[in-house]
Amino acid sequence: MDKVNRNIPNISNYAIPADNKPLYITSQVFAIYATSLNLKWLKSQGGVQAIEKRNIEKSGLLYKEIDRNSLFTGRVSNISQRSRMNVTFLPNNPEHEQEFLDFAAERKVVGIKQFADYGGFRASLYNALPIGSVKTLIAVMQEYENHKKLNA
């Protein structure tokens, strides 16, 4: 191998497996295929700019509800540091954590429990998540707030 382009990662440098009897590296075919499908889907959705706009809308709606709702507090209060993908929040009363999880599960909202070490809730708003799912979570949060007020 006389010339090596140092700007090409080894996995993409076909001279390496050619010189080393393809045993050197094997392309990650499934990962490449999955990436291809994801990029085609992204393009069909209007591209990165369209997805970004939707993600800003989804996270904005949820943060607005967390800030408004008397039963929840956002983990990150500095607006410029809030994640668009993983919105984390806490119950104002730690004793209400499991109660809200059960309340939400009865309404088919699941998968919002934060990692055990942190407590609270985590709503993952990944690209493929429709805005309707965010609106459903918000409706459940509002219903829970009304439920707690009625039973206070």
mmCIF file with all atom_site columns, C-alpha atoms in Angstrom:
data_model
loop_
_atom_site.group_PDB
_atom_site.id
_atom_site.type_symbol
_atom_site.label_atom_id
_atom_site.label_alt_id
_atom_site.label_comp_id
_atom_site.label_asym_id
_atom_site.label_entity_id
_atom_site.label_seq_id
_atom_site.pdbx_PDB_ins_code
_atom_site.Cartn_x
_atom_site.Cartn_y
_atom_site.Cartn_z
_atom_site.occupancy
_atom_site.B_iso_or_equiv
_atom_site.pdbx_formal_charge
_atom_site.auth_seq_id
_atom_site.auth_comp_id
_atom_site.auth_asym_id
_atom_site.auth_atom_id
_atom_site.pdbx_PDB_model_num
ATOM 1   C CA . MET A 1 1   ? 0.000   0.000   0.000  1.00 0.00 ? 1   MET A CA 1
ATOM 2   C CA . ASP A 1 2   ? 1.953   2.978   -1.300 1.00 0.00 ? 2   ASP A CA 1
ATOM 3   C CA . LYS A 1 3   ? -0.513  5.818   -0.892 1.00 0.00 ? 3   LYS A CA 1
ATOM 4   C CA . VAL A 1 4   ? -2.928  6.198   1.964  1.00 0.00 ? 4   VAL A CA 1
ATOM 5   C CA . ASN A 1 5   ? -5.349  9.082   2.082  1.00 0.00 ? 5   ASN A CA 1
ATOM 6   C CA . ARG A 1 6   ? -5.225  10.050  5.759  1.00 0.00 ? 6   ARG A CA 1
ATOM 7   C CA . ASN A 1 7   ? -8.596  11.815  5.456  1.00 0.00 ? 7   ASN A CA 1
ATOM 8   C CA . ILE A 1 8   ? -10.464 8.552   4.942  1.00 0.00 ? 8   ILE A CA 1
ATOM 9   C CA . PRO A 1 9   ? -11.332 6.475   8.023  1.00 0.00 ? 9   PRO A CA 1
ATOM 10  C CA . ASN A 1 10  ? -10.040 2.911   7.827  1.00 0.00 ? 10  ASN A CA 1
ATOM 11  C CA . ILE A 1 11  ? -13.559 1.490   7.601  1.00 0.00 ? 11  ILE A CA 1
ATOM 12  C CA . SER A 1 12  ? -14.094 3.479   4.380  1.00 0.00 ? 12  SER A CA 1
ATOM 13  C CA . ASN A 1 13  ? -10.626 3.009   2.922  1.00 0.00 ? 13  ASN A CA 1
ATOM 14  C CA . TYR A 1 14  ? -11.075 0.088   0.537  1.00 0.00 ? 14  TYR A CA 1
ATOM 15  C CA . ALA A 1 15  ? -7.332  -0.227  -0.040 1.00 0.00 ? 15  ALA A CA 1
ATOM 16  C CA . ILE A 1 16  ? -6.916  -1.700  3.444  1.00 0.00 ? 16  ILE A CA 1
ATOM 17  C CA . PRO A 1 17  ? -9.184  -4.745  3.033  1.00 0.00 ? 17  PRO A CA 1
ATOM 18  C CA . ALA A 1 18  ? -7.978  -5.174  -0.573 1.00 0.00 ? 18  ALA A CA 1
ATOM 19  C CA . ASP A 1 19  ? -4.392  -5.384  0.646  1.00 0.00 ? 19  ASP A CA 1
ATOM 20  C CA . ASN A 1 20  ? -5.269  -7.543  3.647  1.00 0.00 ? 20  ASN A CA 1
ATOM 21  C CA . LYS A 1 21  ? -7.570  -10.113 2.083  1.00 0.00 ? 21  LYS A CA 1
ATOM 22  C CA . PRO A 1 22  ? -10.924 -8.612  3.270  1.00 0.00 ? 22  PRO A CA 1
ATOM 23  C CA . LEU A 1 23  ? -10.384 -10.011 6.758  1.00 0.00 ? 23  LEU A CA 1
ATOM 24  C CA . TYR A 1 24  ? -9.130  -6.649  8.003  1.00 0.00 ? 24  TYR A CA 1
ATOM 25  C CA . ILE A 1 25  ? -12.575 -5.073  8.310  1.00 0.00 ? 25  ILE A CA 1
ATOM 26  C CA . THR A 1 26  ? -16.074 -5.948  7.299  1.00 0.00 ? 26  THR A CA 1
ATOM 27  C CA . SER A 1 27  ? -18.445 -3.094  6.628  1.00 0.00 ? 27  SER A CA 1
ATOM 28  C CA . GLN A 1 28  ? -21.342 -2.895  9.031  1.00 0.00 ? 28  GLN A CA 1
ATOM 29  C CA . VAL A 1 29  ? -23.940 -3.716  6.394  1.00 0.00 ? 29  VAL A CA 1
ATOM 30  C CA . PHE A 1 30  ? -26.952 -3.547  8.691  1.00 0.00 ? 30  PHE A CA 1
ATOM 31  C CA . ALA A 1 31  ? -25.855 -0.201  10.177 1.00 0.00 ? 31  ALA A CA 1
ATOM 32  C CA . ILE A 1 32  ? -25.308 1.217   6.694  1.00 0.00 ? 32  ILE A CA 1
ATOM 33  C CA . TYR A 1 33  ? -28.712 -0.071  5.551  1.00 0.00 ? 33  TYR A CA 1
ATOM 34  C CA . ALA A 1 34  ? -30.481 1.287   8.645  1.00 0.00 ? 34  ALA A CA 1
ATOM 35  C CA . THR A 1 35  ? -28.786 4.648   8.155  1.00 0.00 ? 35  THR A CA 1
ATOM 36  C CA . SER A 1 36  ? -29.902 4.681   4.531  1.00 0.00 ? 36  SER A CA 1
ATOM 37  C CA . LEU A 1 37  ? -33.512 4.027   5.548  1.00 0.00 ? 37  LEU A CA 1
ATOM 38  C CA . ASN A 1 38  ? -33.344 6.713   8.220  1.00 0.00 ? 38  ASN A CA 1
ATOM 39  C CA . LEU A 1 39  ? -31.923 9.293   5.814  1.00 0.00 ? 39  LEU A CA 1
ATOM 40  C CA . LYS A 1 40  ? -34.599 8.478   3.207  1.00 0.00 ? 40  LYS A CA 1
ATOM 41  C CA . TRP A 1 41  ? -37.290 8.891   5.866  1.00 0.00 ? 41  TRP A CA 1
ATOM 42  C CA . LEU A 1 42  ? -35.740 12.167  7.010  1.00 0.00 ? 42  LEU A CA 1
ATOM 43  C CA . LYS A 1 43  ? -35.753 13.460  3.438  1.00 0.00 ? 43  LYS A CA 1
ATOM 44  C CA . SER A 1 44  ? -39.406 12.404  2.998  1.00 0.00 ? 44  SER A CA 1
ATOM 45  C CA . GLN A 1 45  ? -40.294 14.462  6.084  1.00 0.00 ? 45  GLN A CA 1
ATOM 46  C CA . GLY A 1 46  ? -38.892 17.627  4.535  1.00 0.00 ? 46  GLY A CA 1
ATOM 47  C CA . GLY A 1 47  ? -35.285 17.292  5.613  1.00 0.00 ? 47  GLY A CA 1
ATOM 48  C CA . VAL A 1 48  ? -33.369 18.421  8.654  1.00 0.00 ? 48  VAL A CA 1
ATOM 49  C CA . GLN A 1 49  ? -34.935 21.896  8.751  1.00 0.00 ? 49  GLN A CA 1
ATOM 50  C CA . ALA A 1 50  ? -38.476 20.514  8.816  1.00 0.00 ? 50  ALA A CA 1
ATOM 51  C CA . ILE A 1 51  ? -37.626 17.977  11.534 1.00 0.00 ? 51  ILE A CA 1
ATOM 52  C CA . GLU A 1 52  ? -35.906 20.676  13.590 1.00 0.00 ? 52  GLU A CA 1
ATOM 53  C CA . LYS A 1 53  ? -38.994 22.892  13.341 1.00 0.00 ? 53  LYS A CA 1
ATOM 54  C CA . ARG A 1 54  ? -41.229 20.026  14.513 1.00 0.00 ? 54  ARG A CA 1
ATOM 55  C CA . ASN A 1 55  ? -38.866 19.141  17.353 1.00 0.00 ? 55  ASN A CA 1
ATOM 56  C CA . ILE A 1 56  ? -38.801 22.757  18.527 1.00 0.00 ? 56  ILE A CA 1
ATOM 57  C CA . GLU A 1 57  ? -42.602 22.760  18.462 1.00 0.00 ? 57  GLU A CA 1
ATOM 58  C CA . LYS A 1 58  ? -42.894 19.449  20.354 1.00 0.00 ? 58  LYS A CA 1
ATOM 59  C CA . SER A 1 59  ? -40.440 20.378  23.094 1.00 0.00 ? 59  SER A CA 1
ATOM 60  C CA . GLY A 1 60  ? -41.841 23.908  23.334 1.00 0.00 ? 60  GLY A CA 1
ATOM 61  C CA . LEU A 1 61  ? -45.358 22.614  23.965 1.00 0.00 ? 61  LEU A CA 1
ATOM 62  C CA . LEU A 1 62  ? -44.192 20.213  26.657 1.00 0.00 ? 62  LEU A CA 1
ATOM 63  C CA . TYR A 1 63  ? -41.935 22.728  28.423 1.00 0.00 ? 63  TYR A CA 1
ATOM 64  C CA . LYS A 1 64  ? -44.782 25.259  28.369 1.00 0.00 ? 64  LYS A CA 1
ATOM 65  C CA . GLU A 1 65  ? -47.009 22.739  30.163 1.00 0.00 ? 65  GLU A CA 1
ATOM 66  C CA . ILE A 1 66  ? -44.322 21.790  32.671 1.00 0.00 ? 66  ILE A CA 1
ATOM 67  C CA . ASP A 1 67  ? -43.764 25.473  33.487 1.00 0.00 ? 67  ASP A CA 1
ATOM 68  C CA . ARG A 1 68  ? -47.517 26.103  33.753 1.00 0.00 ? 68  ARG A CA 1
ATOM 69  C CA . ASN A 1 69  ? -48.576 22.979  35.644 1.00 0.00 ? 69  ASN A CA 1
ATOM 70  C CA . SER A 1 70  ? -48.639 23.372  39.424 1.00 0.00 ? 70  SER A CA 1
ATOM 71  C CA . LEU A 1 71  ? -47.662 19.715  39.997 1.00 0.00 ? 71  LEU A CA 1
ATOM 72  C CA . PHE A 1 72  ? -44.434 19.561  37.985 1.00 0.00 ? 72  PHE A CA 1
ATOM 73  C CA . THR A 1 73  ? -41.067 21.280  37.810 1.00 0.00 ? 73  THR A CA 1
ATOM 74  C CA . GLY A 1 74  ? -38.587 21.152  34.979 1.00 0.00 ? 74  GLY A CA 1
ATOM 75  C CA . ARG A 1 75  ? -35.175 19.727  35.818 1.00 0.00 ? 75  ARG A CA 1
ATOM 76  C CA . VAL A 1 76  ? -33.507 22.399  33.693 1.00 0.00 ? 76  VAL A CA 1
ATOM 77  C CA . SER A 1 77  ? -34.784 25.885  34.401 1.00 0.00 ? 77  SER A CA 1
ATOM 78  C CA . ASN A 1 78  ? -32.401 27.729  32.065 1.00 0.00 ? 78  ASN A CA 1
ATOM 79  C CA . ILE A 1 79  ? -34.352 27.783  28.805 1.00 0.00 ? 79  ILE A CA 1
ATOM 80  C CA . SER A 1 80  ? -31.211 27.898  26.646 1.00 0.00 ? 80  SER A CA 1
ATOM 81  C CA . GLN A 1 81  ? -29.978 24.623  28.182 1.00 0.00 ? 81  GLN A CA 1
ATOM 82  C CA . ARG A 1 82  ? -33.151 22.582  27.750 1.00 0.00 ? 82  ARG A CA 1
ATOM 83  C CA . SER A 1 83  ? -33.030 19.504  25.541 1.00 0.00 ? 83  SER A CA 1
ATOM 84  C CA . ARG A 1 84  ? -35.358 19.191  22.575 1.00 0.00 ? 84  ARG A CA 1
ATOM 85  C CA . MET A 1 85  ? -35.005 15.412  22.556 1.00 0.00 ? 85  MET A CA 1
ATOM 86  C CA . ASN A 1 86  ? -35.251 14.374  26.211 1.00 0.00 ? 86  ASN A CA 1
ATOM 87  C CA . VAL A 1 87  ? -37.483 16.554  28.340 1.00 0.00 ? 87  VAL A CA 1
ATOM 88  C CA . THR A 1 88  ? -36.949 15.794  32.012 1.00 0.00 ? 88  THR A CA 1
ATOM 89  C CA . PHE A 1 89  ? -39.194 16.949  34.817 1.00 0.00 ? 89  PHE A CA 1
ATOM 90  C CA . LEU A 1 90  ? -40.066 16.188  38.416 1.00 0.00 ? 90  LEU A CA 1
ATOM 91  C CA . PRO A 1 91  ? -43.225 16.042  40.468 1.00 0.00 ? 91  PRO A CA 1
ATOM 92  C CA . ASN A 1 92  ? -43.326 18.918  42.955 1.00 0.00 ? 92  ASN A CA 1
ATOM 93  C CA . ASN A 1 93  ? -44.122 16.296  45.594 1.00 0.00 ? 93  ASN A CA 1
ATOM 94  C CA . PRO A 1 94  ? -41.832 13.225  45.316 1.00 0.00 ? 94  PRO A CA 1
ATOM 95  C CA . GLU A 1 95  ? -44.602 11.092  46.797 1.00 0.00 ? 95  GLU A CA 1
ATOM 96  C CA . HIS A 1 96  ? -46.669 11.736  43.662 1.00 0.00 ? 96  HIS A CA 1
ATOM 97  C CA . GLU A 1 97  ? -44.122 10.199  41.277 1.00 0.00 ? 97  GLU A CA 1
ATOM 98  C CA . GLN A 1 98  ? -45.492 6.656   41.230 1.00 0.00 ? 98  GLN A CA 1
ATOM 99  C CA . GLU A 1 99  ? -49.047 7.934   41.456 1.00 0.00 ? 99  GLU A CA 1
ATOM 100 C CA . PHE A 1 100 ? -48.582 9.975   38.280 1.00 0.00 ? 100 PHE A CA 1
ATOM 101 C CA . LEU A 1 101 ? -46.869 7.070   36.512 1.00 0.00 ? 101 LEU A CA 1
ATOM 102 C CA . ASP A 1 102 ? -49.844 4.851   37.353 1.00 0.00 ? 102 ASP A CA 1
ATOM 103 C CA . PHE A 1 103 ? -52.313 7.587   36.351 1.00 0.00 ? 103 PHE A CA 1
ATOM 104 C CA . ALA A 1 104 ? -50.520 8.024   33.018 1.00 0.00 ? 104 ALA A CA 1
ATOM 105 C CA . ALA A 1 105 ? -50.289 4.266   32.404 1.00 0.00 ? 105 ALA A CA 1
ATOM 106 C CA . GLU A 1 106 ? -54.068 3.945   32.861 1.00 0.00 ? 106 GLU A CA 1
ATOM 107 C CA . ARG A 1 107 ? -54.313 6.414   29.971 1.00 0.00 ? 107 ARG A CA 1
ATOM 108 C CA . LYS A 1 108 ? -51.828 4.445   27.852 1.00 0.00 ? 108 LYS A CA 1
ATOM 109 C CA . VAL A 1 109 ? -48.919 6.856   28.425 1.00 0.00 ? 109 VAL A CA 1
ATOM 110 C CA . VAL A 1 110 ? -45.910 4.732   29.330 1.00 0.00 ? 110 VAL A CA 1
ATOM 111 C CA . GLY A 1 111 ? -42.142 4.911   29.158 1.00 0.00 ? 111 GLY A CA 1
ATOM 112 C CA . ILE A 1 112 ? -41.773 8.270   30.888 1.00 0.00 ? 112 ILE A CA 1
ATOM 113 C CA . LYS A 1 113 ? -40.080 7.074   34.073 1.00 0.00 ? 113 LYS A CA 1
ATOM 114 C CA . GLN A 1 114 ? -36.644 8.643   34.417 1.00 0.00 ? 114 GLN A CA 1
ATOM 115 C CA . PHE A 1 115 ? -33.639 6.464   35.175 1.00 0.00 ? 115 PHE A CA 1
ATOM 116 C CA . ALA A 1 116 ? -33.739 5.062   38.704 1.00 0.00 ? 116 ALA A CA 1
ATOM 117 C CA . ASP A 1 117 ? -30.756 7.106   39.890 1.00 0.00 ? 117 ASP A CA 1
ATOM 118 C CA . TYR A 1 118 ? -32.451 10.392  39.000 1.00 0.00 ? 118 TYR A CA 1
ATOM 119 C CA . GLY A 1 119 ? -36.137 9.973   39.685 1.00 0.00 ? 119 GLY A CA 1
ATOM 120 C CA . GLY A 1 120 ? -38.845 11.994  38.023 1.00 0.00 ? 120 GLY A CA 1
ATOM 121 C CA . PHE A 1 121 ? -39.884 11.747  34.411 1.00 0.00 ? 121 PHE A CA 1
ATOM 122 C CA . ARG A 1 122 ? -38.267 11.765  30.988 1.00 0.00 ? 122 ARG A CA 1
ATOM 123 C CA . ALA A 1 123 ? -40.200 12.256  27.768 1.00 0.00 ? 123 ALA A CA 1
ATOM 124 C CA . SER A 1 124 ? -38.091 11.281  24.764 1.00 0.00 ? 124 SER A CA 1
ATOM 125 C CA . LEU A 1 125 ? -39.234 13.333  21.779 1.00 0.00 ? 125 LEU A CA 1
ATOM 126 C CA . TYR A 1 126 ? -37.204 11.645  19.079 1.00 0.00 ? 126 TYR A CA 1
ATOM 127 C CA . ASN A 1 127 ? -37.690 12.594  15.434 1.00 0.00 ? 127 ASN A CA 1
ATOM 128 C CA . ALA A 1 128 ? -40.289 9.923   14.606 1.00 0.00 ? 128 ALA A CA 1
ATOM 129 C CA . LEU A 1 129 ? -42.499 10.730  17.618 1.00 0.00 ? 129 LEU A CA 1
ATOM 130 C CA . PRO A 1 130 ? -45.628 12.484  16.337 1.00 0.00 ? 130 PRO A CA 1
ATOM 131 C CA . ILE A 1 131 ? -46.730 15.742  17.919 1.00 0.00 ? 131 ILE A CA 1
ATOM 132 C CA . GLY A 1 132 ? -49.984 14.008  18.871 1.00 0.00 ? 132 GLY A CA 1
ATOM 133 C CA . SER A 1 133 ? -48.079 11.918  21.395 1.00 0.00 ? 133 SER A CA 1
ATOM 134 C CA . VAL A 1 134 ? -46.775 15.072  23.060 1.00 0.00 ? 134 VAL A CA 1
ATOM 135 C CA . LYS A 1 135 ? -50.278 16.528  23.139 1.00 0.00 ? 135 LYS A CA 1
ATOM 136 C CA . THR A 1 136 ? -51.536 13.304  24.744 1.00 0.00 ? 136 THR A CA 1
ATOM 137 C CA . LEU A 1 137 ? -48.914 13.550  27.499 1.00 0.00 ? 137 LEU A CA 1
ATOM 138 C CA . ILE A 1 138 ? -49.838 17.194  28.072 1.00 0.00 ? 138 ILE A CA 1
ATOM 139 C CA . ALA A 1 139 ? -53.535 16.284  28.313 1.00 0.00 ? 139 ALA A CA 1
ATOM 140 C CA . VAL A 1 140 ? -52.704 13.583  30.883 1.00 0.00 ? 140 VAL A CA 1
ATOM 141 C CA . MET A 1 141 ? -50.634 16.068  32.914 1.00 0.00 ? 141 MET A CA 1
ATOM 142 C CA . GLN A 1 142 ? -53.538 18.543  32.874 1.00 0.00 ? 142 GLN A CA 1
ATOM 143 C CA . GLU A 1 143 ? -56.037 15.835  33.788 1.00 0.00 ? 143 GLU A CA 1
ATOM 144 C CA . TYR A 1 144 ? -53.800 14.748  36.666 1.00 0.00 ? 144 TYR A CA 1
ATOM 145 C CA . GLU A 1 145 ? -53.564 18.340  37.904 1.00 0.00 ? 145 GLU A CA 1
ATOM 146 C CA . ASN A 1 146 ? -57.362 18.656  37.812 1.00 0.00 ? 146 ASN A CA 1
ATOM 147 C CA . HIS A 1 147 ? -57.718 15.276  39.540 1.00 0.00 ? 147 HIS A CA 1
ATOM 148 C CA . LYS A 1 148 ? -55.413 16.375  42.361 1.00 0.00 ? 148 LYS A CA 1
ATOM 149 C CA . LYS A 1 149 ? -57.276 19.686  42.786 1.00 0.00 ? 149 LYS A CA 1
ATOM 150 C CA . LEU A 1 150 ? -60.629 17.910  42.983 1.00 0.00 ? 150 LEU A CA 1
ATOM 151 C CA . ASN A 1 151 ? -59.331 15.412  45.550 1.00 0.00 ? 151 ASN A CA 1
ATOM 152 C CA . ALA A 1 152 ? -57.443 17.942  47.681 1.00 0.00 ? 152 ALA A CA 1
#
